XYZ file of N, CA and C in Angstrom:
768
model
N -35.892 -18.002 -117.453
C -35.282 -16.710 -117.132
C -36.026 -15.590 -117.820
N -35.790 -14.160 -117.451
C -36.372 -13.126 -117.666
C -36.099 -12.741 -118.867
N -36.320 -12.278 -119.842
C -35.668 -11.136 -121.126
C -35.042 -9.624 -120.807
N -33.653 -9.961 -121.411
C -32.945 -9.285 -120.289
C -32.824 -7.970 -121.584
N -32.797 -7.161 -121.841
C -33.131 -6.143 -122.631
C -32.495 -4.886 -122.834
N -31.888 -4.990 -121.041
C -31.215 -3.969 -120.729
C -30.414 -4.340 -119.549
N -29.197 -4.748 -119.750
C -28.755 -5.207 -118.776
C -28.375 -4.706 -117.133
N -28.993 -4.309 -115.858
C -28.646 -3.520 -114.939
C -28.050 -4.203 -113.893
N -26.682 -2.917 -113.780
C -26.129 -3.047 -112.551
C -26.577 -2.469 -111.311
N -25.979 -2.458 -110.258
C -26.347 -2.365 -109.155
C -25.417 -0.993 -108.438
N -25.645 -0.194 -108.236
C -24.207 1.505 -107.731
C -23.722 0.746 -107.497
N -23.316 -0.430 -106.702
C -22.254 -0.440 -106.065
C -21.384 -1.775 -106.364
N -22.250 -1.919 -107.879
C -21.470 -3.307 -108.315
C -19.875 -2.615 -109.265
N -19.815 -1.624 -109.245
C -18.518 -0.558 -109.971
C -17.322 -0.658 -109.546
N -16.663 -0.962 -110.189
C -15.039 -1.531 -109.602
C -14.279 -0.467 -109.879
N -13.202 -0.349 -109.025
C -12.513 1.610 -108.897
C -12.321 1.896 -110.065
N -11.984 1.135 -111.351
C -11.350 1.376 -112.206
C -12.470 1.323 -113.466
N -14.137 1.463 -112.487
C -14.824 1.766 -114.022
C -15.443 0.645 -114.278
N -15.263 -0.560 -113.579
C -15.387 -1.827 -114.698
C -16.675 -2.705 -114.026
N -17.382 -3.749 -114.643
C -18.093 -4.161 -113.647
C -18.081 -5.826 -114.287
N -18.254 -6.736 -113.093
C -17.694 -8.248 -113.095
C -18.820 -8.823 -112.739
N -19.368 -9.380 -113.918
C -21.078 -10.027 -113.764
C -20.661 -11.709 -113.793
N -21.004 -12.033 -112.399
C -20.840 -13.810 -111.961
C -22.135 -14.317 -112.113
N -23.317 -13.962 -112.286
C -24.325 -14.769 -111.780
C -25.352 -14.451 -113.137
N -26.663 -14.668 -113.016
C -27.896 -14.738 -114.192
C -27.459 -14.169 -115.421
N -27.303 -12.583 -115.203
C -26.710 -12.001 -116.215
C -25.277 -11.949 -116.799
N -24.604 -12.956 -116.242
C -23.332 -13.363 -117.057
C -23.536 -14.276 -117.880
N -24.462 -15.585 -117.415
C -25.367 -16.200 -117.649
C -26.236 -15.963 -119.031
N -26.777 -15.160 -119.568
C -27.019 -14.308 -120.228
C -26.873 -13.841 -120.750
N -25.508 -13.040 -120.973
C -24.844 -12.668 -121.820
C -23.954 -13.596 -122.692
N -23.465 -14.585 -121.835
C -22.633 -15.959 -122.240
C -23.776 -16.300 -123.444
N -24.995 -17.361 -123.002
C -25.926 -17.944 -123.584
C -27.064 -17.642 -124.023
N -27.752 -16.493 -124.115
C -28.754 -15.819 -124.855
C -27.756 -14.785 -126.075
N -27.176 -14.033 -125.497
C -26.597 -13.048 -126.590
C -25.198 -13.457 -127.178
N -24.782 -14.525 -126.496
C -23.335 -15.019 -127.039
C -22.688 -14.083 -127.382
N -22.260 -13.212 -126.610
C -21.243 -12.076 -126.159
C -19.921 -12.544 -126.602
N -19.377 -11.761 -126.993
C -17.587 -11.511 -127.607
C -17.145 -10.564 -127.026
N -15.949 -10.896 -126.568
C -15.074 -9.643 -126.416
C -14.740 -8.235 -127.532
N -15.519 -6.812 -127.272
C -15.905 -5.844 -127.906
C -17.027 -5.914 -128.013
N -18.066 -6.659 -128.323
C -19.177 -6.570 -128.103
C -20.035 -5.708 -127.332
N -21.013 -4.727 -128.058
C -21.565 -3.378 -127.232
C -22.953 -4.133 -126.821
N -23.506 -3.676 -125.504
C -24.507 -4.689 -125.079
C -25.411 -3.553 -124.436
N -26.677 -3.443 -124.410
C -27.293 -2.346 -123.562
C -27.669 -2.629 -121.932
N -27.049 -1.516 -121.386
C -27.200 -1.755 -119.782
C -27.482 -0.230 -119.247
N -27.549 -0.528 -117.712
C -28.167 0.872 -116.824
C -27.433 0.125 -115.885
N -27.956 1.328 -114.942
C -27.437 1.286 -113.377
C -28.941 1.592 -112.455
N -28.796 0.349 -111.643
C -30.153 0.551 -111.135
C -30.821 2.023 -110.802
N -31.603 2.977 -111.100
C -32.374 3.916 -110.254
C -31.119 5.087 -110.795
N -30.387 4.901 -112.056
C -29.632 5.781 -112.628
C -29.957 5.655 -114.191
N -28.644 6.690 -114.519
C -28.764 6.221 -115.872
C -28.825 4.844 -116.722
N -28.668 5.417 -118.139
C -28.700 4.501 -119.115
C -28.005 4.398 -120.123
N -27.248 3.506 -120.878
C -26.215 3.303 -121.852
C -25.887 2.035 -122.476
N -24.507 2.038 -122.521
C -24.142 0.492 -123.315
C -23.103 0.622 -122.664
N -22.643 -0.880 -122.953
C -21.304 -1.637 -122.009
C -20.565 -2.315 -123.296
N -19.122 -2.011 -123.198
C -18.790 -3.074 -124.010
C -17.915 -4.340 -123.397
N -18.394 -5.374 -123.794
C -17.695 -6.877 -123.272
C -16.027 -6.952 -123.075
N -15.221 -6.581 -122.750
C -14.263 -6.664 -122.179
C -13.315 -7.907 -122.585
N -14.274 -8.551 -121.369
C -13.756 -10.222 -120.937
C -14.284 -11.279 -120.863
N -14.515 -12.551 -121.523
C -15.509 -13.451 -120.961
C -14.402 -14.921 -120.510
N -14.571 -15.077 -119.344
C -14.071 -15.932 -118.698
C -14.077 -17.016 -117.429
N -13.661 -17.610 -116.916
C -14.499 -18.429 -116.019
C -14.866 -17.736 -114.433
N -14.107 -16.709 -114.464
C -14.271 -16.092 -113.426
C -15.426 -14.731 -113.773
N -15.866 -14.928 -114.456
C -16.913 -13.667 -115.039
C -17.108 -13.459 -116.606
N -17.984 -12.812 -116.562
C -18.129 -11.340 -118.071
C -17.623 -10.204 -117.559
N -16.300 -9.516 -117.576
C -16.207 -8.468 -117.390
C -16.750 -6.852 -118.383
N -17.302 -6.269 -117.806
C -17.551 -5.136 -118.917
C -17.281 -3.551 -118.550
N -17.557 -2.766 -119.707
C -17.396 -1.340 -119.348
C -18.141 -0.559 -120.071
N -18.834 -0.299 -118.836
C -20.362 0.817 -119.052
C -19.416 2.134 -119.500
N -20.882 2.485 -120.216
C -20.725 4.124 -120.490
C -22.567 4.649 -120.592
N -22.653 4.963 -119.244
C -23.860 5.680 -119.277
C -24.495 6.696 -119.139
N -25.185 7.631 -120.018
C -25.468 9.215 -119.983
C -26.561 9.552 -120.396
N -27.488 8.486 -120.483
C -28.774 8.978 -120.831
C -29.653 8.806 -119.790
N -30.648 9.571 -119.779
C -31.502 9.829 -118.845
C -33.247 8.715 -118.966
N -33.577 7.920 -118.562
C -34.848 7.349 -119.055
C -35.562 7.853 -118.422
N -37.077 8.080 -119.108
C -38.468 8.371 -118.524
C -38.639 7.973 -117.287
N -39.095 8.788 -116.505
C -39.399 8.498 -115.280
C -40.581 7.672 -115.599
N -41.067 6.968 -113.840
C -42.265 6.192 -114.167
C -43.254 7.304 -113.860
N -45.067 6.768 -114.406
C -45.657 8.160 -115.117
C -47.040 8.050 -114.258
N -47.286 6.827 -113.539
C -48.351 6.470 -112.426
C -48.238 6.261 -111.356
N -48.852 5.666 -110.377
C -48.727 5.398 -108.823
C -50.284 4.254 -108.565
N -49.940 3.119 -107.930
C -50.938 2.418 -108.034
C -51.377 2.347 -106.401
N -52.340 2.274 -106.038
C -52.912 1.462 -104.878
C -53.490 0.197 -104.804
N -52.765 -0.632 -104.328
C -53.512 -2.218 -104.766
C -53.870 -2.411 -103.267
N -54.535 -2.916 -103.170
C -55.441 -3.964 -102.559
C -54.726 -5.282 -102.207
N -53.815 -6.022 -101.367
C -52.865 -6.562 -101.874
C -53.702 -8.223 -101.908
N -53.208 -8.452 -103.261
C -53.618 -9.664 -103.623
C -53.509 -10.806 -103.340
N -54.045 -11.886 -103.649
C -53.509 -13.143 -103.432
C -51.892 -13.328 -103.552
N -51.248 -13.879 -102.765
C -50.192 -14.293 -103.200
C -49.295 -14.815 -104.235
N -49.293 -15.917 -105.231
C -48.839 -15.907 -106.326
C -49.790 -15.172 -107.404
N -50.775 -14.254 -107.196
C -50.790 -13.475 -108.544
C -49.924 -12.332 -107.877
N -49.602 -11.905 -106.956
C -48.500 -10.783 -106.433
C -47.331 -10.438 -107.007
N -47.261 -12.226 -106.777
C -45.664 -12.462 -107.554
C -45.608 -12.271 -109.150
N -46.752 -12.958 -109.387
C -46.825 -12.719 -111.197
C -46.849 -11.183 -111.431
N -47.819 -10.381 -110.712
C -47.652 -9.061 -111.029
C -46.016 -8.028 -110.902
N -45.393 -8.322 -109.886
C -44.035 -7.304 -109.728
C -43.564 -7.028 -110.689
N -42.866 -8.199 -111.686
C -42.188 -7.565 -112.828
C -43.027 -6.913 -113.824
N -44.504 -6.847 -113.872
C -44.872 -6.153 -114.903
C -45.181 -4.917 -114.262
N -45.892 -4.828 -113.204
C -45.939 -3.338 -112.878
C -44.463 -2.547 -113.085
N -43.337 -3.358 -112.623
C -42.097 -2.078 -113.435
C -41.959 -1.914 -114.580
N -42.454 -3.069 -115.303
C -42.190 -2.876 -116.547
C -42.917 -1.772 -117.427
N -44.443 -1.631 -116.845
C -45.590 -0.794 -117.301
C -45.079 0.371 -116.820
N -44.114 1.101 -116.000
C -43.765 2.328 -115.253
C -44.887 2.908 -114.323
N -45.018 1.580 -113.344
C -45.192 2.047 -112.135
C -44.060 2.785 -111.021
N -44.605 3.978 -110.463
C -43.317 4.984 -109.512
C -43.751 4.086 -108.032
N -44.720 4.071 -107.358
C -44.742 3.880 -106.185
C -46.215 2.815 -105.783
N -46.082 1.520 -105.215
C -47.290 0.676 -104.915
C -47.716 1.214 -103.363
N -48.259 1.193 -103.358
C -49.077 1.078 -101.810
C -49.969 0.001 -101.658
N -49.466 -1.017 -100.864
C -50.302 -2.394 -100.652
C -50.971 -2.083 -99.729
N -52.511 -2.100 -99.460
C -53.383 -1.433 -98.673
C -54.127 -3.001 -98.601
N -54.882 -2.681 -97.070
C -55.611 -3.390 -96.693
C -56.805 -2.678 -96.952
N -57.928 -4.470 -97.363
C -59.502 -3.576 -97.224
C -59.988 -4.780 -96.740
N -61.605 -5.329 -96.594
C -61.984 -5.901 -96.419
C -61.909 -6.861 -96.637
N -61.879 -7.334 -97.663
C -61.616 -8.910 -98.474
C -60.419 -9.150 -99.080
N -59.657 -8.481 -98.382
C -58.328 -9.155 -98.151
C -57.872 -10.478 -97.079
N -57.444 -11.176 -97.282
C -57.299 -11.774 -96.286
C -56.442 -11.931 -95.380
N -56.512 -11.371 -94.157
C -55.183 -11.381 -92.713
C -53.665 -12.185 -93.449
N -53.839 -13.489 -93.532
C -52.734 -13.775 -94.014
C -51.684 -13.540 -95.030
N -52.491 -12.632 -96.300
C -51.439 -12.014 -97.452
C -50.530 -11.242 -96.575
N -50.925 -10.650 -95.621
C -49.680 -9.599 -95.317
C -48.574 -10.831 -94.330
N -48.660 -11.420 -94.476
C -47.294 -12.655 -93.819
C -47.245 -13.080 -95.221
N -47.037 -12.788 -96.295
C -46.967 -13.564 -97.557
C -45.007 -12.948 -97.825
N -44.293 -13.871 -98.080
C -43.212 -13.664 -98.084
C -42.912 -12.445 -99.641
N -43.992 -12.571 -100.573
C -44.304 -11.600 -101.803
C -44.630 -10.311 -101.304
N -44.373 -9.676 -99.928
C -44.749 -8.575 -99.659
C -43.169 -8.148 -98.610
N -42.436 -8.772 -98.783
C -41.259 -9.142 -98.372
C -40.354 -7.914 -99.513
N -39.406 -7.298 -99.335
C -38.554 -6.744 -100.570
C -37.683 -7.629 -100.607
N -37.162 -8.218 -100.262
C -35.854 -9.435 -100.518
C -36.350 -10.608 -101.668
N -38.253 -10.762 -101.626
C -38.530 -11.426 -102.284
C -39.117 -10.535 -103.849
N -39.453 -9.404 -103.536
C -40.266 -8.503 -104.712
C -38.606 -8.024 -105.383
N -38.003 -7.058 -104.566
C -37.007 -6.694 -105.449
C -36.308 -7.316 -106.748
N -35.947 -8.391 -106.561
C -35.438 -8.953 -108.283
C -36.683 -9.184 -108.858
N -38.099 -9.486 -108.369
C -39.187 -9.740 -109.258
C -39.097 -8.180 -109.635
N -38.738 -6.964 -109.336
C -39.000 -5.633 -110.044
C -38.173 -5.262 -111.059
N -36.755 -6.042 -110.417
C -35.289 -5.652 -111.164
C -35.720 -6.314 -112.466
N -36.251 -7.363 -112.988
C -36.307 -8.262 -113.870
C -37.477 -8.014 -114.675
N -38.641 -6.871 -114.460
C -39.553 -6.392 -115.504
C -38.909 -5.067 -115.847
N -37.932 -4.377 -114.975
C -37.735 -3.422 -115.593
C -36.246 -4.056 -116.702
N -35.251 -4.940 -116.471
C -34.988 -5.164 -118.002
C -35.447 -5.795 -119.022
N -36.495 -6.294 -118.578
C -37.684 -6.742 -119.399
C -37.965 -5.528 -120.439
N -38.478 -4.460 -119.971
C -38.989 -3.038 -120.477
C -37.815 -2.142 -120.825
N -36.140 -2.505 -120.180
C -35.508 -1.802 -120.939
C -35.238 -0.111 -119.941
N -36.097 -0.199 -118.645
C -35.734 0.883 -117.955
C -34.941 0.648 -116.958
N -34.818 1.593 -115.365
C -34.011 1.754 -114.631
C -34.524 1.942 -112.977
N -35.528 2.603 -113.102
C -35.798 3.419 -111.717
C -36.640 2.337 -110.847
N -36.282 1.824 -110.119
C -37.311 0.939 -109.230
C -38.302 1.218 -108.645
N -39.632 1.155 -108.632
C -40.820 1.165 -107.966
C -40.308 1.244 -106.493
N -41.472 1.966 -105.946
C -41.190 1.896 -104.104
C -41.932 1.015 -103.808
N -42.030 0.631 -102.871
C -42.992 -0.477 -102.094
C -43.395 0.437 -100.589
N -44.502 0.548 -100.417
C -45.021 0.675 -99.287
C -45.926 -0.020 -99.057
N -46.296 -1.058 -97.225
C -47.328 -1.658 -96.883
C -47.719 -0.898 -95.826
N -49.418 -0.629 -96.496
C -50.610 0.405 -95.822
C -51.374 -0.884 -94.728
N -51.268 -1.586 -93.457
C -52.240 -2.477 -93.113
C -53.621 -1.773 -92.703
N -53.737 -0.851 -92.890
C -54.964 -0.169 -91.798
C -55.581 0.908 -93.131
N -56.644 0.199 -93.659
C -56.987 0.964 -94.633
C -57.712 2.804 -94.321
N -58.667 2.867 -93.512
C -59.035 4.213 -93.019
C -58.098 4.879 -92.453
N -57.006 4.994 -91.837
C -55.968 5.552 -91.177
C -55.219 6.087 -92.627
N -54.992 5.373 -93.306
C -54.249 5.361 -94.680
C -55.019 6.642 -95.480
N -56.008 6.464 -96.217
C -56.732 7.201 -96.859
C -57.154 8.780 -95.557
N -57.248 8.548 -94.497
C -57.487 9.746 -94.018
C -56.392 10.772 -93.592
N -55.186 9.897 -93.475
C -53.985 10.492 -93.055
C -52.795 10.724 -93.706
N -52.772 9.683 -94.758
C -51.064 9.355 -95.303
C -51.758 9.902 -97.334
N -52.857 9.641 -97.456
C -53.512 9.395 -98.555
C -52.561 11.650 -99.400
N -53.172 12.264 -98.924
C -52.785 13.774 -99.294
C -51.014 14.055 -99.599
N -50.620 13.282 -97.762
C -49.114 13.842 -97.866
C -48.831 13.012 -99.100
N -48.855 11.808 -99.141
C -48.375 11.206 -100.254
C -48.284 11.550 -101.451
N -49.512 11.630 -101.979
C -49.722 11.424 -103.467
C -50.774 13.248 -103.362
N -49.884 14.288 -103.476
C -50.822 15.566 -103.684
C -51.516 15.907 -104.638
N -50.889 16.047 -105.682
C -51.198 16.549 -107.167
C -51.262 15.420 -107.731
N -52.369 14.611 -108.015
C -52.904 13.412 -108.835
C -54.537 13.142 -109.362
N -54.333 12.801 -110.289
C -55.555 12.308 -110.906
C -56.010 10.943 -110.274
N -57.290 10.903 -109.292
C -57.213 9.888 -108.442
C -58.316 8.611 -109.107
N -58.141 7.549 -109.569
C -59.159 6.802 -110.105
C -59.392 5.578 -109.663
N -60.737 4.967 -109.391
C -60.956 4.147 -108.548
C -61.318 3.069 -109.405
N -60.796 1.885 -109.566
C -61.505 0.881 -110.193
C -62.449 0.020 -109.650
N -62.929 -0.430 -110.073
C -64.583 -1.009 -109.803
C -65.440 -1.823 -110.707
N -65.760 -2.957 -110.773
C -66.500 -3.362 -111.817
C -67.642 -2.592 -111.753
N -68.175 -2.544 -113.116
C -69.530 -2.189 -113.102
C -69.888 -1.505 -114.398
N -71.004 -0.556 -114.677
C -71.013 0.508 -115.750
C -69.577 0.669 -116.196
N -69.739 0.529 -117.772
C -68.636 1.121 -117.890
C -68.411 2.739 -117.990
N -67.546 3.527 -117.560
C -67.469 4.883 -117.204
C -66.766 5.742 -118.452
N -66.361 4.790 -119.368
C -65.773 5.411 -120.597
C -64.743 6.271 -119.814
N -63.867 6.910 -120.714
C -62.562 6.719 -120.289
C -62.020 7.778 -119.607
N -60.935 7.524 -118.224
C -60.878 8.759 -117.944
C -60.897 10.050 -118.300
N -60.239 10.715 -117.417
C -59.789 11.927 -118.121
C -58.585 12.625 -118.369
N -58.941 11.954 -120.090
C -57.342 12.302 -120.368
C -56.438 13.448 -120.577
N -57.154 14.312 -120.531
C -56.397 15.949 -120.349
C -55.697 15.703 -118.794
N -56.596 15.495 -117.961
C -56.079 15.534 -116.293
C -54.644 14.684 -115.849
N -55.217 13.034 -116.926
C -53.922 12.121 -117.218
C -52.803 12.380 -117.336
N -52.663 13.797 -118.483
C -51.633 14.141 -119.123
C -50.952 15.050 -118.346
N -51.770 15.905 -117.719
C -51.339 16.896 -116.828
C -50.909 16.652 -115.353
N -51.757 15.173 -115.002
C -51.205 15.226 -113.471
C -50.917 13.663 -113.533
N -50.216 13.182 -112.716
C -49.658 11.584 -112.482
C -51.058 10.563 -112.048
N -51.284 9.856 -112.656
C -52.298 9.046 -112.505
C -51.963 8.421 -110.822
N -53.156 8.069 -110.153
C -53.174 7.105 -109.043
C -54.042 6.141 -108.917
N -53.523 5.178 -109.190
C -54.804 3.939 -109.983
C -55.198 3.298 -108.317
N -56.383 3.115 -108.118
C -56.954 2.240 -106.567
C -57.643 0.947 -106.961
N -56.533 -0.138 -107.536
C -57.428 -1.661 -107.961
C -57.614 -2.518 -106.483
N -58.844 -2.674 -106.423
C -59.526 -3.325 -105.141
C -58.820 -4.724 -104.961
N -59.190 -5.755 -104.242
C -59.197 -7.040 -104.141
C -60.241 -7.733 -104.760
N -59.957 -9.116 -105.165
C -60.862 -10.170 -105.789
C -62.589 -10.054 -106.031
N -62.109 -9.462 -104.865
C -64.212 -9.766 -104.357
C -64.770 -8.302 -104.645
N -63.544 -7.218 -105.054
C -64.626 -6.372 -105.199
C -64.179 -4.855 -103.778
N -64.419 -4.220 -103.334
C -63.968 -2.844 -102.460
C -65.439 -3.304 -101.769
N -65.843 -2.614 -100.848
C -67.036 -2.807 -100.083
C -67.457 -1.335 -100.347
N -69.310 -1.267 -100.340
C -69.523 -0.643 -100.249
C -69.405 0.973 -99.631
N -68.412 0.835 -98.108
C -67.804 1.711 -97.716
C -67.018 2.308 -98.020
N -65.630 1.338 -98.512
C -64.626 1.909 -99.124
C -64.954 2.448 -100.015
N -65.608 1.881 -100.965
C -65.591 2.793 -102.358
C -66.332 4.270 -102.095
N -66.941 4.358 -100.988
C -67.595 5.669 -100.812
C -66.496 6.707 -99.968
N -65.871 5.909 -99.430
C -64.882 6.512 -98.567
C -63.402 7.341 -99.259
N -63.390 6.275 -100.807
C -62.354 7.044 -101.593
C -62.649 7.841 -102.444
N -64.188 7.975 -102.670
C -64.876 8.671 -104.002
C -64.879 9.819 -102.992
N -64.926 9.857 -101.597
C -65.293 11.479 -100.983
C -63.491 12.151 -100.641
N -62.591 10.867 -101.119
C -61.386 11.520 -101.036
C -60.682 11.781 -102.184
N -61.622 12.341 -103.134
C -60.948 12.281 -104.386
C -61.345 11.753 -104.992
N -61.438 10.540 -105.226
C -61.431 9.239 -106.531
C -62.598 9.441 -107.348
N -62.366 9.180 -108.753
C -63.460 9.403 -109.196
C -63.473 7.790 -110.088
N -64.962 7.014 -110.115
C -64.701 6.090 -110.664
C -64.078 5.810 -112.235
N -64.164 4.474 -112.155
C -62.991 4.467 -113.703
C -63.071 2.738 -113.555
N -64.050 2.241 -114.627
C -64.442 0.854 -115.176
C -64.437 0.583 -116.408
N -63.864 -0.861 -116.769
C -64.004 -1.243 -117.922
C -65.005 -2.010 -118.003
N -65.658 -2.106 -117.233
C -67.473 -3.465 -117.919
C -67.465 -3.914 -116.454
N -68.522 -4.846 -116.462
C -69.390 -5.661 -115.537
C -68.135 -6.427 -114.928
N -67.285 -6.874 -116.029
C -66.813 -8.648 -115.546
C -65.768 -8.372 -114.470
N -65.567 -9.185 -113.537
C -64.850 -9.265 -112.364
C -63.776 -9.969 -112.838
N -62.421 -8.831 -113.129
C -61.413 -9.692 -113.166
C -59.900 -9.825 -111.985
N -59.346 -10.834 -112.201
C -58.117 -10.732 -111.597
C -57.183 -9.677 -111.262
N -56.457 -9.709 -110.221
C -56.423 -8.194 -109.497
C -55.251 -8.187 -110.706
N -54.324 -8.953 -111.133
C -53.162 -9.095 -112.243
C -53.566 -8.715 -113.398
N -54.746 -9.073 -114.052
C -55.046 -8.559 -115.322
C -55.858 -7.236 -115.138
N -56.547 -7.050 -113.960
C -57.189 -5.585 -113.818
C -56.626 -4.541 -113.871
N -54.823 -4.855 -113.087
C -54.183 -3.667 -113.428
C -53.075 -3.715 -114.475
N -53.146 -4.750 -115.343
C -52.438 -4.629 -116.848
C -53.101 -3.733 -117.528
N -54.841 -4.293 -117.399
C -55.865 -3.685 -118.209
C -55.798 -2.081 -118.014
N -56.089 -1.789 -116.740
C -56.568 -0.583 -116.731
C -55.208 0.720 -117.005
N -53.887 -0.124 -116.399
C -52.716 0.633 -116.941
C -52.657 0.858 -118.045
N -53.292 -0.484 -119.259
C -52.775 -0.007 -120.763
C -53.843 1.334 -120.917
N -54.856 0.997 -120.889
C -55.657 2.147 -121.170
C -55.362 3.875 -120.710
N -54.726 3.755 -119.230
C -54.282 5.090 -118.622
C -53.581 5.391 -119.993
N -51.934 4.607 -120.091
C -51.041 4.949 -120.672
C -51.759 5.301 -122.569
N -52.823 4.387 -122.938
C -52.458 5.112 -124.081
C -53.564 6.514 -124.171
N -54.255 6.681 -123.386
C -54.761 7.900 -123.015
C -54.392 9.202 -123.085
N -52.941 8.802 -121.970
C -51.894 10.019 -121.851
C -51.353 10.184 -123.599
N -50.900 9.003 -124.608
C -50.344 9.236 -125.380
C -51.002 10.077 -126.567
N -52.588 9.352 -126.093
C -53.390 9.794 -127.583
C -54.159 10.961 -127.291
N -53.801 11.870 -126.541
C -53.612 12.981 -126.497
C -52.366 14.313 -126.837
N -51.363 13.364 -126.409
C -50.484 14.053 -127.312
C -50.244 14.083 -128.717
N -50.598 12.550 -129.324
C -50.247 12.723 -130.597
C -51.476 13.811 -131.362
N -52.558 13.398 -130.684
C -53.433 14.455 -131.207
C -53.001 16.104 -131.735
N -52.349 16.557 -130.335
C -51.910 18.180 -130.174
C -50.652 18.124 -131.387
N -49.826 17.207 -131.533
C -49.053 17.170 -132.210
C -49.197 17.744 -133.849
N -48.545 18.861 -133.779
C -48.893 18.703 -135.289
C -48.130 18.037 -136.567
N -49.063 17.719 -137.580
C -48.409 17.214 -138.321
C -48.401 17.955 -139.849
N -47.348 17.121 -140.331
C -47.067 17.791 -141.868
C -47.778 17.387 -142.951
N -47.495 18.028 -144.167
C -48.398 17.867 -144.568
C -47.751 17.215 -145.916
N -46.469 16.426 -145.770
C -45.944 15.686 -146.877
C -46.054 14.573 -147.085
């Protein structure tokens, strides 16, 4: 099972009277990872809402009953990725961490060396991604669910949908190769990153020319060709501490 961190409900799991009646994983969970008591304060959200604590109520065979109190607001997510959509079980391995990393919106795009059949991959399915998203974001302790959009027609995409979508962004293309040293993190900070991690084999020579004249500017960590799963762990940690280590920079500090 997942590490549940933050426990989330669902809008419409709310019973008139306030209360909410967890039967399944996360009762589960609360029973046998946190060994919950009645009074017991536990941290939870509401999917794609706020954030707070619940206290344990009831634990009984018919449920964990509890009662949220939520009023805090969490960080929105702070990037937007374009993947390339991957092999199939690294797809699956990836969902819960891209929510967890605060990804806002995927766009599964077709390119060349993709192969016809990922897009019949039941991992491109929301019935099958959704709890893989629900379950990195209480992993991470947030709320807001990633969107899912599937792009099959890569030039139609980038020439048409590419602007309305994503306007105001810092557009970066990953790519093995030279390394490009590191974006740019003033732009990072100022505009929402849009990360473009290719497929296995690499973007084709076209594409990559086709997104560098729509924006993209490249953005590599070295030669080595890695997994589309660790390419965009990798290149997310780096966005994110980019954005940060620029602020702490501006930050001033004291002098005690």
């Amino acid at each position: 099972g997942c590490a549940m961190n933050r426990i989330l409900f669902e809008p419409d799991e709310f019973l008139a009277d306030g209360t909410v009646l967890l039967t399944d994983t996360r009762a589960e969970h609360l029973r046998q990872v946190l060994r919950a008591d009645p009074g017991q304060i536990v941290a939870t959200g509401t999917l794609n809402g706020l954030a707070g604590v619940s206290r344990v109520l009831s634990i009984g065979p018919d449920g964990v009953r509890l009662s949220p109190s939520h009023d805090v607001a969490l960080p929105e997510p702070w990037l937007d990725l374009l993947l390339a959509v991957p092999r199939p079980k690294v797809l699956k391995r990836l969902w819960p961490q891209l929510a967890a990393l605060g990804v806002g919106r995927v766009v599964l795009l077709n390119a060349a060396k993709v192969e016809k059949c990922y897009f019949s991959s039941r991992w491109i399915e929301p019935e099958s991604y959704r709890p893989l998203l629900i379950e990195g974001l209480m992993q991470a302790g947030l709320t807001r669910l990633p969107e899912v959009m599937v792009a099959p027609r890569f030039k139609p995409f980038v020439e048409d949908d590419l602007e309305r979508l994503f306007p105001e962004t810092v557009r970066l293309l990953a790519h093995p190769g030279a390394p490009t040293g590191l974006p740019p993190c003033d732009s990072v900070r100022r505009m929402r990153p849009l990360l473009a991690v290719g497929p296995e084999g690499g973007w084709t020579d076209y594409e990559t020319q086709h997104l560098l004249s729509h924006g993209f500017h490249l953005f590599s960590l070295g030669e080595r060709v890695l997994r589309s799963d660790t390419a965009c762990i990798a290149l997310i940690a780096v966005l994110e501490w980019c954005k940060r280590r620029i602020q702490n920079v501006e930050r001033p500090t004291s002098n005690h």
